[in-house]
Tab-separated table of C-alpha atoms and ligand atoms in Angstrom:
chain	number	residue	atom	x	y	z
A	1	UNK	CA	29.357	-0.646	-9.219
A	2	UNK	CA	26.885	2.124	-8.445
A	3	UNK	CA	25.359	2.107	-11.915
A	4	UNK	CA	24.031	-1.423	-11.359
A	5	UNK	CA	21.051	-0.198	-9.370
A	6	UNK	CA	20.210	2.432	-11.989
A	7	UNK	CA	20.476	-0.107	-14.801
A	8	UNK	CA	18.245	-2.590	-13.032
A	9	UNK	CA	15.660	0.099	-12.201
A	10	UNK	CA	15.601	1.216	-15.828
A	11	UNK	CA	15.261	-2.339	-17.088
A	12	UNK	CA	12.222	-2.846	-14.857
A	13	UNK	CA	10.635	0.510	-15.679
A	14	UNK	CA	10.939	-0.181	-19.395
A	15	UNK	CA	8.582	-3.135	-18.983
A	16	UNK	CA	4.985	-1.803	-18.946
A	17	UNK	CA	3.823	-4.138	-16.183
A	18	UNK	CA	0.443	-2.557	-15.561
A	19	UNK	CA	-1.241	-4.304	-12.657
A	20	UNK	CA	-1.701	-7.260	-12.383
A	21	UNK	CA	0.671	-8.044	-15.276
A	22	UNK	CA	4.325	-8.743	-14.595
A	23	UNK	CA	5.503	-9.204	-18.203
A	24	UNK	CA	8.887	-10.613	-17.235
A	25	UNK	CA	10.032	-8.226	-14.483
A	26	UNK	CA	10.174	-11.020	-11.960
A	27	UNK	CA	12.229	-13.298	-14.217
A	28	UNK	CA	14.932	-10.620	-14.321
A	29	UNK	CA	15.007	-10.562	-10.516
A	30	UNK	CA	14.812	-14.353	-10.200
A	31	UNK	CA	17.776	-14.845	-12.527
A	32	UNK	CA	19.925	-12.492	-10.456
A	33	UNK	CA	18.879	-14.031	-7.154
A	34	UNK	CA	19.521	-17.572	-8.381
A	35	UNK	CA	23.002	-16.510	-9.446
A	36	UNK	CA	23.773	-15.601	-5.865
A	37	UNK	CA	22.427	-18.802	-4.397
A	38	UNK	CA	18.741	-18.194	-3.771
A	39	UNK	CA	16.161	-20.944	-3.967
A	40	UNK	CA	13.212	-19.584	-5.874
A	41	UNK	CA	9.643	-20.737	-5.770
A	42	UNK	CA	7.350	-19.255	-8.389
A	43	UNK	CA	3.787	-19.030	-7.131
A	44	UNK	CA	1.804	-17.919	-10.152
A	45	UNK	CA	-1.929	-17.682	-9.566
A	46	UNK	CA	-4.217	-16.902	-12.520
A	47	UNK	CA	-3.231	-13.464	-13.843
A	48	UNK	CA	-0.736	-12.772	-11.060
A	49	UNK	CA	2.935	-13.652	-10.762
A	50	UNK	CA	4.458	-14.070	-7.326
A	51	UNK	CA	7.699	-15.524	-6.078
A	52	UNK	CA	9.226	-16.474	-2.764
A	53	UNK	CA	13.029	-16.724	-2.726
A	54	UNK	CA	15.346	-17.530	0.157
A	55	UNK	CA	18.978	-18.120	0.986
A	56	UNK	CA	20.537	-19.106	4.330
A	57	UNK	CA	19.079	-20.378	7.597
A	58	UNK	CA	17.751	-19.079	10.877
A	59	UNK	CA	16.471	-15.590	11.658
A	60	UNK	CA	14.760	-14.322	8.547
A	61	UNK	CA	14.461	-10.971	6.870
A	62	UNK	CA	11.957	-10.699	4.037
A	63	UNK	CA	12.079	-7.954	1.448
A	64	UNK	CA	8.512	-7.427	0.264
A	65	UNK	CA	7.660	-5.687	-2.977
A	66	UNK	CA	5.533	-5.476	-6.112
A	67	UNK	CA	6.509	-5.350	-9.774
A	68	UNK	CA	3.163	-4.048	-11.031
A	69	UNK	CA	2.445	-0.386	-11.648
A	70	UNK	CA	-0.631	1.775	-12.184
A	71	UNK	CA	-1.376	2.923	-15.760
A	72	UNK	CA	0.499	5.944	-17.135
A	73	UNK	CA	-2.601	8.149	-17.218
A	74	UNK	CA	-2.631	10.868	-19.856
A	75	UNK	CA	0.553	10.182	-21.850
A	76	UNK	CA	0.443	13.662	-23.400
A	77	UNK	CA	0.948	15.139	-19.930
A	78	UNK	CA	4.241	13.268	-19.493
A	79	UNK	CA	7.464	15.078	-20.380
A	80	UNK	CA	9.097	11.720	-21.087
A	81	UNK	CA	7.808	8.386	-22.297
A	82	UNK	CA	6.405	6.667	-19.151
A	83	UNK	CA	7.719	3.240	-20.097
A	84	UNK	CA	11.058	4.363	-21.459
A	85	UNK	CA	12.944	5.459	-18.376
A	86	UNK	CA	14.810	8.695	-18.887
A	87	UNK	CA	17.495	10.428	-16.845
A	88	UNK	CA	17.573	14.217	-16.718
A	89	UNK	CA	19.850	16.130	-14.363
A	90	UNK	CA	20.222	13.294	-11.900
A	91	UNK	CA	16.514	12.490	-11.871
A	92	UNK	CA	15.123	9.226	-13.185
A	93	UNK	CA	11.657	9.413	-14.749
A	94	UNK	CA	9.216	6.613	-15.574
A	95	UNK	CA	6.041	4.923	-14.385
A	96	UNK	CA	6.747	2.827	-11.292
A	97	UNK	CA	10.211	4.229	-10.663
A	98	UNK	CA	9.171	5.338	-7.138
A	99	UNK	CA	6.300	2.885	-6.583
A	100	UNK	CA	8.246	0.667	-6.399
A	101	UNK	CA	10.664	-0.602	-9.016
A	102	UNK	CA	13.485	1.625	-7.767
A	103	UNK	CA	13.335	0.155	-4.304
A	104	UNK	CA	13.100	-3.413	-5.638
A	105	UNK	CA	16.285	-2.765	-7.619
A	106	UNK	CA	17.913	-1.285	-4.486
A	107	UNK	CA	16.958	-4.375	-2.456
A	108	UNK	CA	18.298	-6.814	-5.025
A	109	UNK	CA	21.595	-4.999	-5.591
A	110	UNK	CA	22.087	-4.450	-1.840
A	111	UNK	CA	21.550	-8.174	-1.244
A	112	UNK	CA	23.877	-9.173	-4.108
A	113	UNK	CA	26.625	-6.943	-2.724
A	114	UNK	CA	26.044	-8.136	0.816
A	115	UNK	CA	26.319	-11.794	-0.157
A	116	UNK	CA	29.386	-11.186	-2.283
A	117	UNK	CA	31.098	-9.538	0.680
A	118	UNK	CA	29.753	-11.880	3.348
A	119	UNK	CA	28.996	-15.255	1.755
A	120	UNK	CA	28.780	-16.934	5.158
A	121	UNK	CA	26.519	-14.425	6.872
A	122	UNK	CA	24.133	-15.419	9.644
A	123	UNK	CA	20.415	-15.684	9.048
A	124	UNK	CA	18.170	-16.114	6.066
A	125	UNK	CA	17.497	-13.456	3.463
A	126	UNK	CA	14.271	-13.785	1.525
A	127	UNK	CA	12.189	-11.987	-1.069
A	128	UNK	CA	8.454	-11.989	-1.482
A	129	UNK	CA	7.423	-10.282	-4.701
A	130	UNK	CA	4.002	-9.983	-6.329
A	131	UNK	CA	2.585	-8.451	-9.496
A	132	UNK	CA	-0.699	-7.480	-7.921
A	133	UNK	CA	-0.505	-4.840	-5.265
A	134	UNK	CA	-2.068	-2.043	-7.282
A	135	UNK	CA	-5.299	-3.724	-8.441
A	136	UNK	CA	-7.436	-6.222	-6.513
A	137	UNK	CA	-4.538	-8.066	-4.875
A	138	UNK	CA	-6.728	-11.174	-5.010
A	139	UNK	CA	-3.971	-13.505	-6.135
A	140	UNK	CA	-1.057	-11.651	-4.626
A	141	UNK	CA	0.603	-11.510	-1.221
A	142	UNK	CA	-2.584	-12.485	0.608
A	143	UNK	CA	-2.651	-15.967	-0.955
A	144	UNK	CA	1.100	-16.478	-0.834
A	145	UNK	CA	1.089	-15.615	2.851
A	146	UNK	CA	-1.611	-18.161	3.631
A	147	UNK	CA	0.569	-20.737	1.857
A	148	UNK	CA	3.632	-19.717	3.891
A	149	UNK	CA	1.563	-19.763	7.051
A	150	UNK	CA	0.447	-23.325	6.380
A	151	UNK	CA	4.110	-24.285	6.130
A	152	UNK	CA	4.752	-22.545	9.433
A	153	UNK	CA	7.275	-20.172	7.915
A	154	UNK	CA	8.367	-17.495	10.365
A	155	UNK	CA	9.511	-14.091	9.224
A	156	UNK	CA	11.368	-12.224	11.937
A	157	UNK	CA	11.806	-8.946	10.110
A	158	UNK	CA	9.899	-7.724	7.087
A	159	UNK	CA	11.017	-4.729	5.069
A	160	UNK	CA	8.317	-3.432	2.728
A	161	UNK	CA	9.846	-1.218	0.049
A	162	UNK	CA	6.844	1.064	-0.486
A	163	UNK	CA	7.706	4.732	-1.065
A	164	UNK	CA	7.219	6.097	2.458
A	165	UNK	CA	9.549	9.107	2.362
A	166	UNK	CA	7.774	12.453	2.157
A	167	UNK	CA	10.106	15.409	1.633
A	168	UNK	CA	13.511	13.841	2.165
A	169	UNK	CA	14.672	10.254	1.841
A	170	UNK	CA	14.241	8.600	5.235
A	171	UNK	CA	12.049	11.245	6.840
A	172	UNK	CA	9.191	8.768	7.272
A	173	UNK	CA	8.840	5.031	7.802
A	174	UNK	CA	5.645	3.121	8.527
A	175	UNK	CA	4.790	0.456	11.049
A	176	UNK	CA	1.115	0.090	10.259
A	177	UNK	CA	-1.698	1.453	8.169
A	178	UNK	CA	-5.301	2.451	8.640
A	179	UNK	CA	-8.089	0.216	7.384
A	180	UNK	CA	-10.415	1.096	4.520
A	181	UNK	CA	-14.179	0.633	4.678
A	182	UNK	CA	-16.480	1.538	1.782
A	183	UNK	CA	-20.155	2.108	2.458
A	184	UNK	CA	-23.070	2.433	0.019
A	185	UNK	CA	-26.266	3.909	1.334
A	186	UNK	CA	-29.646	4.319	-0.326
A	187	UNK	CA	-31.962	6.835	1.313
A	188	UNK	CA	-35.632	6.264	0.527
A	189	UNK	CA	-38.149	9.075	0.130
A	190	UNK	CA	-41.383	9.127	-1.798
A	191	UNK	CA	-41.485	10.166	-5.426
A	192	UNK	CA	-43.965	12.872	-6.341
A	193	UNK	CA	-44.904	16.032	-8.228
A	194	UNK	CA	-42.637	19.004	-7.535
A	195	UNK	CA	-45.703	21.194	-7.174
A	196	UNK	CA	-47.186	18.928	-4.462
A	197	UNK	CA	-44.328	18.422	-1.982
A	198	UNK	CA	-46.823	17.695	0.792
A	199	UNK	CA	-47.674	14.430	-0.997
A	200	UNK	CA	-44.095	13.183	-1.260
A	201	UNK	CA	-40.908	12.862	0.774
A	202	UNK	CA	-37.869	14.464	-0.796
A	203	UNK	CA	-34.877	12.157	-0.073
A	204	UNK	CA	-32.452	14.997	-0.819
A	205	UNK	CA	-34.025	17.327	1.699
A	206	UNK	CA	-34.103	14.726	4.471
A	207	UNK	CA	-30.474	13.798	3.750
A	208	UNK	CA	-29.066	17.298	4.071
A	209	UNK	CA	-29.017	17.519	7.899
A	210	UNK	CA	-27.965	13.878	8.101
A	211	UNK	CA	-25.015	14.448	5.728
A	212	UNK	CA	-24.037	17.631	7.557
A	213	UNK	CA	-23.792	15.760	10.845
A	214	UNK	CA	-22.208	12.716	9.206
A	215	UNK	CA	-19.369	14.859	7.845
A	216	UNK	CA	-18.473	16.042	11.352
A	217	UNK	CA	-18.751	12.679	13.132
A	218	UNK	CA	-15.871	11.520	15.245
A	219	UNK	CA	-15.317	7.811	15.711
A	220	UNK	CA	-12.197	7.808	17.875
A	221	UNK	CA	-9.476	10.209	18.980
A	222	UNK	CA	-6.519	8.393	17.460
A	223	UNK	CA	-3.383	7.665	19.495
A	224	UNK	CA	0.379	8.194	19.298
A	225	UNK	CA	0.580	6.251	16.039
A	226	UNK	CA	-2.805	6.742	14.405
A	227	UNK	CA	-4.648	9.904	13.504
A	228	UNK	CA	-8.385	9.758	14.343
A	229	UNK	CA	-10.582	7.748	12.002
A	230	UNK	CA	-11.885	9.853	9.116
A	231	UNK	CA	-14.993	9.578	6.954
A	232	UNK	CA	-15.359	11.067	3.498
A	233	UNK	CA	-18.536	11.421	1.472
A	234	UNK	CA	-17.484	10.446	-2.054
A	235	UNK	CA	-20.689	10.502	-4.057
A	236	UNK	CA	-24.245	11.739	-3.660
A	237	UNK	CA	-26.626	11.111	-6.526
A	238	UNK	CA	-30.315	11.189	-7.150
A	239	UNK	CA	-32.852	11.905	-9.850
A	240	UNK	CA	-31.872	9.042	-12.142
A	241	UNK	CA	-34.902	9.755	-14.346
A	242	UNK	CA	-34.689	13.493	-13.828
A	243	UNK	CA	-37.501	15.689	-15.105
A	244	UNK	CA	-38.128	19.251	-14.010
A	245	UNK	CA	-41.382	18.567	-12.190
A	246	UNK	CA	-40.616	15.401	-10.242
A	247	UNK	CA	-39.286	14.853	-6.725
A	248	UNK	CA	-37.012	11.792	-6.847
A	249	UNK	CA	-37.818	8.658	-4.868
A	250	UNK	CA	-34.374	7.875	-3.558
A	251	UNK	CA	-30.816	9.087	-3.100
A	252	UNK	CA	-27.557	7.095	-3.274
A	253	UNK	CA	-24.581	7.983	-1.126
A	254	UNK	CA	-21.077	6.489	-1.210
A	255	UNK	CA	-18.754	6.851	1.750
A	256	UNK	CA	-15.218	5.792	2.553
A	257	UNK	CA	-13.871	5.476	6.055
A	258	UNK	CA	-10.143	5.216	6.867
A	259	UNK	CA	-10.081	3.710	10.313
A	260	UNK	CA	-7.530	3.163	13.024
A	261	UNK	CA	-7.397	0.041	15.214
A	262	UNK	CA	-9.302	2.074	17.810
A	263	UNK	CA	-12.461	1.670	15.734
A	264	UNK	CA	-13.954	-1.466	14.289
A	265	UNK	CA	-15.998	-2.032	11.174
A	266	UNK	CA	-18.931	-2.876	13.458
A	267	UNK	CA	-18.866	0.237	15.580
A	268	UNK	CA	-18.477	2.499	12.533
A	269	UNK	CA	-21.568	0.979	10.920
A	270	UNK	CA	-23.401	1.178	14.231
A	271	UNK	CA	-22.657	4.905	14.579
A	272	UNK	CA	-23.879	5.589	11.030
A	273	UNK	CA	-27.044	3.564	11.572
A	274	UNK	CA	-27.781	5.432	14.810
A	275	UNK	CA	-27.489	8.733	12.983
A	276	UNK	CA	-29.888	7.551	10.280
A	277	UNK	CA	-32.309	6.578	13.022
A	278	UNK	CA	-31.951	9.985	14.662
A	279	UNK	CA	-33.192	11.623	11.448
A	280	UNK	CA	-35.981	9.036	10.934
A	281	UNK	CA	-34.474	8.054	7.595
A	282	UNK	CA	-35.517	4.906	5.735
A	283	UNK	CA	-32.441	3.367	4.160
A	284	UNK	CA	-30.572	0.317	2.983
A	285	UNK	CA	-26.865	-0.052	3.636
A	286	UNK	CA	-24.076	-2.207	2.200
A	287	UNK	CA	-20.437	-2.112	3.135
A	288	UNK	CA	-17.158	-3.710	2.118
A	289	UNK	CA	-14.049	-3.705	4.226
A	290	UNK	CA	-11.143	-3.562	1.766
A	291	UNK	CA	-8.451	-3.617	4.425
A	292	UNK	CA	-8.328	-3.945	8.160
A	293	UNK	CA	-5.984	-1.652	10.052
A	294	UNK	CA	-2.715	-3.161	11.232
A	295	UNK	CA	0.061	-2.125	13.542
A	296	UNK	CA	3.481	-3.434	14.597
A	297	UNK	CA	4.844	-1.839	17.751
A	298	UNK	CA	8.245	-0.322	17.051
A	299	UNK	CA	10.836	-2.882	18.085
A	300	UNK	CA	14.429	-3.921	17.387
A	301	UNK	CA	13.945	-3.902	13.627
A	302	UNK	CA	12.457	-0.419	13.674
A	303	UNK	CA	15.536	0.723	15.635
A	304	UNK	CA	17.877	-0.900	13.139
A	305	UNK	CA	16.158	0.701	10.154
A	306	UNK	CA	16.206	4.057	11.947
A	307	UNK	CA	19.941	3.765	12.662
A	308	UNK	CA	20.733	2.782	9.080
A	309	UNK	CA	18.683	5.685	7.743
A	310	UNK	CA	20.397	8.123	10.099
A	311	UNK	CA	23.840	6.907	9.126
A	312	UNK	CA	23.328	7.798	5.474
A	313	UNK	CA	20.948	10.752	5.632
A	314	UNK	CA	21.385	12.399	9.052
A	315	UNK	CA	17.627	12.175	9.297
A	316	UNK	CA	15.670	10.581	12.130
A	317	UNK	CA	12.563	9.109	10.523
A	318	UNK	CA	9.074	9.787	11.838
A	319	UNK	CA	7.187	6.545	12.394
A	320	UNK	CA	3.728	6.869	10.866
A	321	UNK	CA	0.695	4.886	9.768
A	322	UNK	CA	-0.828	7.335	7.273
A	323	UNK	CA	-1.448	6.879	3.559
A	324	UNK	CA	-3.350	4.171	1.684
A	325	UNK	CA	-3.291	0.474	2.446
A	326	UNK	CA	-0.279	-1.696	1.633
A	327	UNK	CA	0.661	-5.349	1.382
A	328	UNK	CA	2.242	-4.924	4.808
A	329	UNK	CA	-1.207	-5.726	6.201
A	330	UNK	CA	-0.911	-9.379	5.217
A	331	UNK	CA	2.366	-9.754	7.101
A	332	UNK	CA	0.627	-9.414	10.433
A	333	UNK	CA	-0.064	-13.159	10.214
A	334	UNK	CA	3.495	-14.343	9.677
A	335	UNK	CA	5.944	-11.592	10.549
A	336	UNK	CA	7.101	-10.624	14.025
A	337	UNK	CA	8.261	-7.164	13.014
A	338	UNK	CA	7.635	-5.042	9.958
A	339	UNK	CA	8.790	-1.693	8.684
A	340	UNK	CA	7.910	0.012	5.433
A	341	UNK	CA	10.650	2.160	4.022
A	342	UNK	CA	11.320	3.331	0.488
A	343	UNK	CA	11.774	6.297	-1.834
A	344	UNK	CA	9.911	9.615	-1.963
A	345	UNK	CA	6.188	9.345	-2.576
A	346	UNK	CA	5.724	12.885	-3.942
A	347	UNK	CA	5.069	11.755	-7.536
A	348	UNK	CA	3.639	8.252	-7.178
A	349	UNK	CA	0.652	7.404	-9.400
A	350	UNK	CA	1.093	10.845	-11.051
A	351	UNK	CA	2.359	11.835	-14.487
A	352	UNK	CA	6.132	12.410	-14.565
A	353	UNK	CA	6.753	9.967	-11.693
A	354	UNK	CA	10.406	10.344	-10.747
A	355	UNK	CA	13.147	9.733	-8.196
A	356	UNK	CA	16.526	11.220	-7.512
A	357	UNK	CA	19.375	8.899	-8.514
A	358	UNK	CA	21.268	9.978	-5.423
A	359	UNK	CA	18.338	8.761	-3.305
A	360	UNK	CA	18.385	5.444	-5.135
A	361	UNK	CA	22.065	4.892	-4.239
A	362	UNK	CA	21.413	5.975	-0.666
A	363	UNK	CA	18.465	3.585	-0.390
A	364	UNK	CA	20.684	0.749	-1.626
A	365	UNK	CA	23.294	1.673	1.007
A	366	UNK	CA	20.668	1.753	3.751
A	367	UNK	CA	19.302	-1.682	2.772
A	368	UNK	CA	22.894	-3.016	2.742
A	369	UNK	CA	23.610	-1.440	6.122
A	370	UNK	CA	20.574	-2.910	7.820
A	371	UNK	CA	21.549	-6.368	6.573
A	372	UNK	CA	24.984	-5.852	8.151
A	373	UNK	CA	23.416	-4.818	11.450
A	374	UNK	CA	21.155	-7.874	11.441
A	375	UNK	CA	23.368	-10.632	10.123
A	376	UNK	CA	27.068	-9.848	10.802
B	1	ZN	ZN1	3.351	0.477	-4.150
């Protein structure tokens, strides 16, 4: 029985579903879910495949996941073929095995086993799966959620299967994430001859003290769940038409801010603008908020997941909000409680992405156990 979850993971990994392509992964899942009594609604939007599947009535748990993966990267750096899953000494290798085809397989097999054992369980079990979490996400969970919201669907508990574990399976779960704000700045100087600096304004020189202070700015102090908001300078470039005797006319700067709910897009931009003013800098600024921060206060569901994890691992998970953004952010509109919990994230998006097969079985057991705690 245990090999089922490995087989399903391998089947999914062997499909090179580079985001936003699904290439048939979801049909494999749909077929299995239909066989155990799920209603399935395919919601395919342009290049993205999504489905919403449900079985039962009443209090609802939704398993949220994505079938797309990031590209393999440099194939020569892989010890195995990224899209031909390989097992070596109890470790399963392949692109997407940790992020997050392994956990999708664990969810599906756990649910199959649970229904087989308890065909008349309480509550409603549902799946919400997309093939675009890793690229723009334009036609993924965001749109499906607005559809579900229009129908007044209520999700009581949402389990996002993203790889949240850090060193040991179950050592970390997430109940929120920071937001991501990208900022493009152009600093204007005055172009001129390098030998006559008094006749020009060097945008690089005037930016140096500004950038130094910018890199030490503090926006908030964080709280029990969020580390303080951080800003990173990602790119500084100037001298597009570089020649050895010319002072450039402008300088471009790209920034990225990962912000907690204690800061807003508006106050971050305001702080940056005030600093520019302090240094008498002429500038233009553009920004894009890719994700707003979100947070679910730890509640009954968080307790249940924690208990299930402890039962199988003897580990009490830390509840964190670190890492990149996730589709969990869209659930804030329809879900009452949400927890992200999945495999180890040590190798995600890297070459030689891998998981321990033992962890995969344990994850399946934990998903099964939390269903029992909720619906028996
Ligand atoms: Zn992922």
